[in-house]
């Protein structure tokens, strides 16, 4: 699968590990193609710019799913959810990741560098990518109401 990955400077916060490279390497080890939407270092940037890049990659069909990283996952998810067809879910556990896919058909998972360990993020991302949308009528109807 092609997966767009974006973060603000929190993805490179010190002390390490650097979360964005860690997540990108993990995705590649699972056999995915990564579309790197930046940022690529610890200099402070604005998370909406990177939410926009990931969202546009999905909207253009350059990626099927996205992973976003900021301090909490919240700001960058709020920014991504302003784009049509983007359903970004802040997840703090694999259970949230599973339900975000099964019920909400989320196509972007957002994680927080200052909330979760890198290992927790990897588990969340893996669960998110491996879980299909349930396809149940009630979930289709609810997702459809969001446009
Ligand atoms: C940046 O310091 C921080 O505000 C940002 O990464 C994020 O947590 C916002 O939601």
Short mmCIF file of N, CA and C and ligand atoms in Angstrom, two decimals:
data_model
loop_
_atom_site.label_atom_id
_atom_site.label_comp_id
_atom_site.label_asym_id
_atom_site.label_seq_id
_atom_site.Cartn_x
_atom_site.Cartn_y
_atom_site.Cartn_z
N UNK A 1 0.84 -1.19 0.00
CA UNK A 1 0.00 0.00 0.00
C UNK A 1 0.89 1.25 0.00
N UNK A 2 0.40 2.33 -0.63
CA UNK A 2 1.14 3.60 -0.56
C UNK A 2 0.61 4.40 0.62
N UNK A 3 1.53 4.82 1.47
CA UNK A 3 1.13 5.51 2.70
C UNK A 3 1.88 6.83 2.80
N UNK A 4 1.11 7.91 2.91
CA UNK A 4 1.71 9.24 3.07
C UNK A 4 1.98 9.48 4.55
N UNK A 5 3.18 9.95 4.84
CA UNK A 5 3.57 10.20 6.23
C UNK A 5 3.99 11.66 6.37
N UNK A 6 3.42 12.32 7.39
CA UNK A 6 3.78 13.71 7.64
C UNK A 6 3.82 14.00 9.12
N UNK A 7 4.68 14.93 9.49
CA UNK A 7 4.74 15.34 10.89
C UNK A 7 5.20 16.79 10.97
N UNK A 8 5.00 17.38 12.13
CA UNK A 8 5.68 18.64 12.41
C UNK A 8 7.00 18.29 13.11
N UNK A 9 7.62 19.28 13.72
CA UNK A 9 8.93 19.06 14.34
C UNK A 9 8.89 18.04 15.48
N UNK A 10 7.69 17.76 16.02
CA UNK A 10 7.59 16.76 17.09
C UNK A 10 8.07 15.39 16.60
N UNK A 11 7.97 15.15 15.31
CA UNK A 11 8.44 13.88 14.75
C UNK A 11 9.94 13.71 14.80
N UNK A 12 10.65 14.81 15.17
CA UNK A 12 12.12 14.77 15.25
C UNK A 12 12.62 15.27 16.60
N UNK A 13 11.71 15.28 17.57
CA UNK A 13 12.06 15.83 18.87
C UNK A 13 13.18 15.05 19.55
N UNK A 14 14.02 15.77 20.29
CA UNK A 14 15.06 15.12 21.07
C UNK A 14 14.66 15.10 22.54
N UNK A 15 15.11 14.17 23.38
CA UNK A 15 15.97 13.06 22.95
C UNK A 15 15.19 12.07 22.09
N UNK A 16 15.93 11.31 21.30
CA UNK A 16 15.32 10.35 20.39
C UNK A 16 14.55 9.29 21.16
N UNK A 17 13.96 8.36 20.47
CA UNK A 17 14.09 8.14 19.03
C UNK A 17 13.31 9.16 18.22
N UNK A 18 13.74 9.36 17.00
CA UNK A 18 12.99 10.24 16.09
C UNK A 18 11.80 9.43 15.57
N UNK A 19 10.61 9.93 15.84
CA UNK A 19 9.40 9.14 15.54
C UNK A 19 9.12 9.04 14.04
N UNK A 20 9.29 10.13 13.31
CA UNK A 20 8.89 10.05 11.90
C UNK A 20 9.77 9.06 11.13
N UNK A 21 11.11 9.16 11.25
CA UNK A 21 11.92 8.13 10.57
C UNK A 21 11.61 6.72 11.08
N UNK A 22 11.36 6.60 12.38
CA UNK A 22 11.06 5.28 12.95
C UNK A 22 9.79 4.69 12.35
N UNK A 23 8.79 5.52 12.19
CA UNK A 23 7.52 5.04 11.61
C UNK A 23 7.68 4.75 10.13
N UNK A 24 8.42 5.60 9.42
CA UNK A 24 8.62 5.34 7.98
C UNK A 24 9.39 4.04 7.76
N UNK A 25 10.44 3.81 8.55
CA UNK A 25 11.22 2.56 8.41
C UNK A 25 10.34 1.35 8.71
N UNK A 26 9.49 1.49 9.72
CA UNK A 26 8.60 0.39 10.09
C UNK A 26 7.64 0.07 8.94
N UNK A 27 7.08 1.11 8.34
CA UNK A 27 6.15 0.90 7.22
C UNK A 27 6.85 0.19 6.06
N UNK A 28 8.08 0.62 5.78
CA UNK A 28 8.84 -0.03 4.70
C UNK A 28 9.12 -1.48 5.04
N UNK A 29 9.42 -1.76 6.32
CA UNK A 29 9.70 -3.15 6.72
C UNK A 29 8.46 -4.04 6.58
N UNK A 30 7.29 -3.42 6.59
CA UNK A 30 6.05 -4.18 6.39
C UNK A 30 5.71 -4.32 4.90
N UNK A 31 6.55 -3.73 4.04
CA UNK A 31 6.36 -3.86 2.60
C UNK A 31 5.57 -2.74 1.96
N UNK A 32 5.31 -1.67 2.70
CA UNK A 32 4.55 -0.54 2.15
C UNK A 32 5.48 0.44 1.43
N UNK A 33 4.90 1.21 0.51
CA UNK A 33 5.62 2.32 -0.11
C UNK A 33 5.27 3.57 0.67
N UNK A 34 6.30 4.35 1.02
CA UNK A 34 6.08 5.55 1.82
C UNK A 34 6.20 6.80 0.96
N UNK A 35 5.22 7.68 1.06
CA UNK A 35 5.29 8.99 0.42
C UNK A 35 5.65 9.97 1.55
N UNK A 36 6.86 10.48 1.50
CA UNK A 36 7.36 11.35 2.58
C UNK A 36 6.88 12.78 2.36
N UNK A 37 5.99 13.23 3.21
CA UNK A 37 5.40 14.58 3.09
C UNK A 37 6.06 15.58 4.03
N UNK A 38 7.22 15.22 4.62
CA UNK A 38 7.90 16.13 5.52
C UNK A 38 7.21 16.23 6.87
N UNK A 39 7.70 17.08 7.71
CA UNK A 39 8.95 17.80 7.72
C UNK A 39 10.10 16.82 7.93
N UNK A 40 11.31 17.29 7.77
CA UNK A 40 12.44 16.36 7.81
C UNK A 40 13.51 16.74 8.81
N UNK A 41 13.14 17.51 9.81
CA UNK A 41 14.12 17.86 10.84
C UNK A 41 13.44 18.53 12.02
N UNK A 42 14.22 18.88 13.04
CA UNK A 42 13.64 19.39 14.28
C UNK A 42 13.31 20.89 14.29
N UNK A 43 13.55 21.61 13.18
CA UNK A 43 13.24 23.03 13.18
C UNK A 43 11.72 23.22 13.28
N UNK A 44 11.29 24.15 14.13
CA UNK A 44 9.84 24.33 14.31
C UNK A 44 9.12 24.71 13.00
N UNK A 45 8.02 24.01 12.76
CA UNK A 45 7.18 24.25 11.59
C UNK A 45 5.72 24.25 12.07
N UNK A 46 4.80 24.47 11.14
CA UNK A 46 3.38 24.54 11.48
C UNK A 46 2.67 23.26 11.03
N UNK A 47 2.07 22.55 11.98
CA UNK A 47 1.48 21.24 11.65
C UNK A 47 0.41 21.29 10.55
N UNK A 48 -0.37 22.39 10.39
CA UNK A 48 -1.37 22.35 9.30
C UNK A 48 -0.75 22.17 7.91
N UNK A 49 0.48 22.66 7.74
CA UNK A 49 1.12 22.54 6.42
C UNK A 49 1.39 21.07 6.07
N UNK A 50 1.67 20.27 7.07
CA UNK A 50 2.02 18.87 6.81
C UNK A 50 0.76 18.00 6.78
N UNK A 51 -0.25 18.40 7.51
CA UNK A 51 -1.56 17.75 7.37
C UNK A 51 -2.08 17.97 5.94
N UNK A 52 -1.85 19.15 5.42
CA UNK A 52 -2.31 19.48 4.05
C UNK A 52 -1.59 18.60 3.02
N UNK A 53 -0.29 18.46 3.18
CA UNK A 53 0.46 17.64 2.21
C UNK A 53 -0.01 16.19 2.20
N UNK A 54 -0.22 15.63 3.39
CA UNK A 54 -0.67 14.23 3.47
C UNK A 54 -2.08 14.11 2.90
N UNK A 55 -2.94 15.05 3.26
CA UNK A 55 -4.33 15.01 2.78
C UNK A 55 -4.38 15.12 1.26
N UNK A 56 -3.59 16.02 0.71
CA UNK A 56 -3.58 16.18 -0.75
C UNK A 56 -3.03 14.95 -1.45
N UNK A 57 -2.04 14.30 -0.86
CA UNK A 57 -1.50 13.06 -1.46
C UNK A 57 -2.61 12.01 -1.55
N UNK A 58 -3.44 11.92 -0.53
CA UNK A 58 -4.54 10.95 -0.53
C UNK A 58 -5.62 11.39 -1.53
N UNK A 59 -5.95 12.66 -1.52
CA UNK A 59 -7.00 13.16 -2.42
C UNK A 59 -6.60 12.99 -3.90
N UNK A 60 -5.30 13.09 -4.18
CA UNK A 60 -4.82 12.94 -5.57
C UNK A 60 -4.60 11.47 -5.95
N UNK A 61 -4.75 10.57 -4.98
CA UNK A 61 -4.54 9.15 -5.26
C UNK A 61 -3.08 8.73 -5.23
N UNK A 62 -2.21 9.61 -4.73
CA UNK A 62 -0.79 9.26 -4.64
C UNK A 62 -0.53 8.34 -3.44
N UNK A 63 -1.48 8.28 -2.52
CA UNK A 63 -1.40 7.39 -1.37
C UNK A 63 -2.82 6.96 -1.02
N UNK A 64 -2.94 5.78 -0.42
CA UNK A 64 -4.28 5.29 -0.02
C UNK A 64 -4.59 5.65 1.44
N UNK A 65 -3.53 5.73 2.23
CA UNK A 65 -3.70 6.01 3.67
C UNK A 65 -2.64 7.00 4.10
N UNK A 66 -2.83 7.55 5.32
CA UNK A 66 -1.85 8.49 5.83
C UNK A 66 -1.55 8.26 7.30
N UNK A 67 -0.34 8.65 7.68
CA UNK A 67 0.07 8.64 9.08
C UNK A 67 0.55 10.05 9.41
N UNK A 68 0.02 10.62 10.48
CA UNK A 68 0.41 11.96 10.91
C UNK A 68 0.96 11.91 12.33
N UNK A 69 1.95 12.75 12.57
CA UNK A 69 2.58 12.82 13.90
C UNK A 69 2.69 14.29 14.30
N UNK A 70 2.24 14.60 15.51
CA UNK A 70 2.58 15.90 16.10
C UNK A 70 2.75 15.65 17.60
N UNK A 71 2.74 16.68 18.40
CA UNK A 71 2.98 16.48 19.83
C UNK A 71 1.95 15.56 20.46
N UNK A 72 0.70 15.80 20.12
CA UNK A 72 -0.40 15.00 20.68
C UNK A 72 -1.14 14.18 19.63
N UNK A 73 -0.98 14.53 18.36
CA UNK A 73 -1.80 13.97 17.28
C UNK A 73 -3.05 14.80 17.03
N UNK A 74 -3.37 15.68 17.96
CA UNK A 74 -4.66 16.39 17.88
C UNK A 74 -4.65 17.50 16.82
N UNK A 75 -3.69 18.40 16.92
CA UNK A 75 -3.69 19.54 15.99
C UNK A 75 -3.61 19.09 14.54
N UNK A 76 -2.74 18.15 14.29
CA UNK A 76 -2.52 17.72 12.90
C UNK A 76 -3.73 16.94 12.37
N UNK A 77 -4.47 16.26 13.27
CA UNK A 77 -5.70 15.58 12.84
C UNK A 77 -6.81 16.58 12.57
N UNK A 78 -6.93 17.58 13.42
CA UNK A 78 -7.94 18.63 13.19
C UNK A 78 -7.71 19.26 11.82
N UNK A 79 -6.45 19.56 11.53
CA UNK A 79 -6.11 20.20 10.24
C UNK A 79 -6.45 19.28 9.08
N UNK A 80 -6.13 18.00 9.19
CA UNK A 80 -6.38 17.05 8.09
C UNK A 80 -7.88 16.88 7.85
N UNK A 81 -8.67 16.92 8.93
CA UNK A 81 -10.10 16.68 8.78
C UNK A 81 -10.84 17.83 8.09
N UNK A 82 -10.16 18.88 7.75
CA UNK A 82 -10.78 19.98 6.99
C UNK A 82 -10.82 19.67 5.49
N UNK A 83 -10.12 18.60 5.07
CA UNK A 83 -10.05 18.29 3.64
C UNK A 83 -11.11 17.24 3.28
N UNK A 84 -11.76 17.41 2.12
CA UNK A 84 -12.82 16.48 1.73
C UNK A 84 -12.30 15.04 1.60
N UNK A 85 -13.05 14.13 2.15
CA UNK A 85 -12.69 12.71 2.02
C UNK A 85 -11.65 12.24 3.01
N UNK A 86 -11.13 13.16 3.81
CA UNK A 86 -10.13 12.76 4.81
C UNK A 86 -10.84 12.52 6.14
N UNK A 87 -10.58 11.36 6.69
CA UNK A 87 -11.10 11.01 8.02
C UNK A 87 -9.90 10.62 8.87
N UNK A 88 -9.42 11.61 9.62
CA UNK A 88 -8.22 11.40 10.43
C UNK A 88 -8.61 11.13 11.87
N UNK A 89 -8.07 10.06 12.43
CA UNK A 89 -8.41 9.64 13.80
C UNK A 89 -7.18 9.72 14.69
N UNK A 90 -7.30 10.46 15.78
CA UNK A 90 -6.25 10.43 16.80
C UNK A 90 -6.41 9.11 17.55
N UNK A 91 -5.36 8.33 17.61
CA UNK A 91 -5.44 7.04 18.29
C UNK A 91 -4.36 6.95 19.36
N UNK A 92 -4.77 6.49 20.54
CA UNK A 92 -3.81 6.32 21.63
C UNK A 92 -3.71 4.85 22.05
N UNK A 93 -4.39 3.98 21.31
CA UNK A 93 -4.29 2.55 21.61
C UNK A 93 -4.62 1.77 20.34
N UNK A 94 -4.18 0.52 20.25
CA UNK A 94 -4.55 -0.31 19.10
C UNK A 94 -6.06 -0.49 19.00
N UNK A 95 -6.74 -0.51 20.13
CA UNK A 95 -8.21 -0.66 20.10
C UNK A 95 -8.86 0.54 19.40
N UNK A 96 -8.37 1.73 19.70
CA UNK A 96 -8.91 2.91 19.00
C UNK A 96 -8.61 2.81 17.51
N UNK A 97 -7.43 2.32 17.16
CA UNK A 97 -7.06 2.19 15.74
C UNK A 97 -7.98 1.20 15.04
N UNK A 98 -8.28 0.10 15.71
CA UNK A 98 -9.15 -0.92 15.12
C UNK A 98 -10.55 -0.35 14.89
N UNK A 99 -11.08 0.32 15.88
CA UNK A 99 -12.44 0.84 15.75
C UNK A 99 -12.49 2.01 14.75
N UNK A 100 -11.44 2.80 14.71
CA UNK A 100 -11.39 3.90 13.73
C UNK A 100 -11.49 3.37 12.30
N UNK A 101 -10.94 2.19 12.06
CA UNK A 101 -11.04 1.57 10.73
C UNK A 101 -12.39 0.88 10.56
N UNK A 102 -12.74 0.03 11.53
CA UNK A 102 -13.96 -0.79 11.38
C UNK A 102 -15.22 0.06 11.33
N UNK A 103 -15.31 1.06 12.17
CA UNK A 103 -16.56 1.85 12.28
C UNK A 103 -16.50 3.15 11.47
N UNK A 104 -15.37 3.83 11.51
CA UNK A 104 -15.29 5.19 10.93
C UNK A 104 -14.64 5.22 9.56
N UNK A 105 -14.12 4.11 9.10
CA UNK A 105 -13.39 4.03 7.82
C UNK A 105 -12.36 5.16 7.73
N UNK A 106 -11.69 5.39 8.85
CA UNK A 106 -10.64 6.42 8.86
C UNK A 106 -9.56 6.05 7.84
N UNK A 107 -9.05 7.07 7.17
CA UNK A 107 -7.96 6.81 6.21
C UNK A 107 -6.64 7.45 6.65
N UNK A 108 -6.66 8.11 7.78
CA UNK A 108 -5.44 8.70 8.35
C UNK A 108 -5.41 8.41 9.85
N UNK A 109 -4.27 7.96 10.33
CA UNK A 109 -4.11 7.76 11.77
C UNK A 109 -3.12 8.83 12.27
N UNK A 110 -3.50 9.47 13.37
CA UNK A 110 -2.65 10.52 13.94
C UNK A 110 -2.19 10.08 15.33
N UNK A 111 -0.88 10.21 15.56
CA UNK A 111 -0.32 9.79 16.86
C UNK A 111 0.50 10.94 17.46
N UNK A 112 0.64 10.88 18.78
CA UNK A 112 1.29 11.96 19.52
C UNK A 112 2.64 11.56 20.09
N UNK A 113 3.65 12.28 19.65
CA UNK A 113 5.02 12.05 20.12
C UNK A 113 5.18 12.24 21.63
N UNK A 114 4.39 13.16 22.17
CA UNK A 114 4.53 13.48 23.59
C UNK A 114 3.56 12.68 24.47
N UNK A 115 2.84 11.78 23.84
CA UNK A 115 1.83 10.99 24.55
C UNK A 115 2.20 9.51 24.58
N UNK A 116 2.77 9.04 23.47
CA UNK A 116 2.99 7.60 23.27
C UNK A 116 4.47 7.31 23.05
N UNK A 117 4.89 6.09 23.41
CA UNK A 117 6.24 5.65 23.03
C UNK A 117 6.23 5.33 21.53
N UNK A 118 7.43 5.28 20.95
CA UNK A 118 7.50 4.91 19.52
C UNK A 118 6.92 3.51 19.32
N UNK A 119 7.21 2.60 20.23
CA UNK A 119 6.70 1.23 20.10
C UNK A 119 5.17 1.22 20.12
N UNK A 120 4.57 2.02 20.97
CA UNK A 120 3.10 2.11 20.99
C UNK A 120 2.59 2.65 19.65
N UNK A 121 3.28 3.65 19.12
CA UNK A 121 2.87 4.22 17.82
C UNK A 121 2.92 3.15 16.73
N UNK A 122 3.97 2.35 16.74
CA UNK A 122 4.11 1.32 15.69
C UNK A 122 2.99 0.29 15.79
N UNK A 123 2.64 -0.07 16.99
CA UNK A 123 1.56 -1.05 17.18
C UNK A 123 0.23 -0.47 16.70
N UNK A 124 0.02 0.79 17.01
CA UNK A 124 -1.21 1.48 16.58
C UNK A 124 -1.28 1.57 15.06
N UNK A 125 -0.17 1.97 14.45
CA UNK A 125 -0.12 2.12 12.99
C UNK A 125 -0.36 0.76 12.32
N UNK A 126 0.27 -0.28 12.84
CA UNK A 126 0.12 -1.63 12.26
C UNK A 126 -1.35 -2.07 12.34
N UNK A 127 -1.94 -1.92 13.50
CA UNK A 127 -3.35 -2.32 13.67
C UNK A 127 -4.25 -1.54 12.73
N UNK A 128 -3.99 -0.24 12.62
CA UNK A 128 -4.79 0.62 11.74
C UNK A 128 -4.73 0.10 10.30
N UNK A 129 -3.53 -0.20 9.83
CA UNK A 129 -3.36 -0.59 8.42
C UNK A 129 -3.89 -1.99 8.15
N UNK A 130 -3.90 -2.84 9.16
CA UNK A 130 -4.32 -4.23 8.95
C UNK A 130 -5.82 -4.42 9.12
N UNK A 131 -6.51 -3.42 9.64
CA UNK A 131 -7.94 -3.59 9.94
C UNK A 131 -8.79 -3.04 8.80
N UNK A 132 -9.66 -3.85 8.22
CA UNK A 132 -10.55 -3.33 7.17
C UNK A 132 -11.78 -2.62 7.75
N UNK A 133 -12.39 -1.81 6.93
CA UNK A 133 -13.70 -1.22 7.27
C UNK A 133 -14.70 -2.37 7.37
N UNK A 134 -15.59 -2.32 8.35
CA UNK A 134 -16.51 -3.45 8.54
C UNK A 134 -17.47 -3.59 7.37
N UNK A 135 -17.82 -2.46 6.76
CA UNK A 135 -18.78 -2.49 5.65
C UNK A 135 -20.22 -2.62 6.11
N UNK A 136 -20.45 -2.69 7.41
CA UNK A 136 -21.82 -2.82 7.92
C UNK A 136 -22.65 -1.61 7.48
N UNK A 137 -23.93 -1.89 7.18
CA UNK A 137 -24.81 -0.86 6.64
C UNK A 137 -24.85 0.39 7.52
N UNK A 138 -24.96 0.16 8.84
CA UNK A 138 -25.07 1.32 9.74
C UNK A 138 -23.80 2.18 9.69
N UNK A 139 -22.65 1.53 9.55
CA UNK A 139 -21.40 2.31 9.50
C UNK A 139 -21.27 3.04 8.15
N UNK A 140 -21.67 2.36 7.08
CA UNK A 140 -21.65 3.01 5.75
C UNK A 140 -22.53 4.25 5.76
N UNK A 141 -23.72 4.11 6.35
CA UNK A 141 -24.66 5.24 6.40
C UNK A 141 -24.07 6.41 7.18
N UNK A 142 -23.46 6.11 8.32
CA UNK A 142 -22.91 7.17 9.16
C UNK A 142 -21.71 7.84 8.51
N UNK A 143 -20.85 7.04 7.92
CA UNK A 143 -19.68 7.61 7.23
C UNK A 143 -20.16 8.45 6.03
N UNK A 144 -21.21 7.94 5.35
CA UNK A 144 -21.76 8.66 4.19
C UNK A 144 -22.30 10.03 4.58
N UNK A 145 -22.83 10.16 5.77
CA UNK A 145 -23.37 11.45 6.23
C UNK A 145 -22.28 12.49 6.47
N UNK A 146 -21.02 12.04 6.50
CA UNK A 146 -19.92 13.00 6.72
C UNK A 146 -19.37 13.52 5.40
N UNK A 147 -19.91 13.04 4.28
CA UNK A 147 -19.50 13.56 2.97
C UNK A 147 -18.22 12.92 2.47
C1 LIG B 1 4.04 21.86 18.60
O1 LIG B 1 4.78 22.34 19.67
C2 LIG B 1 2.74 21.23 19.09
O2 LIG B 1 1.86 22.24 19.47
C3 LIG B 1 2.16 20.34 18.04
O3 LIG B 1 3.05 19.34 17.72
C4 LIG B 1 0.87 19.60 18.38
O4 LIG B 1 0.94 19.00 19.64
C5 LIG B 1 -0.38 20.32 18.19
O5 LIG B 1 -1.47 19.74 18.30
#
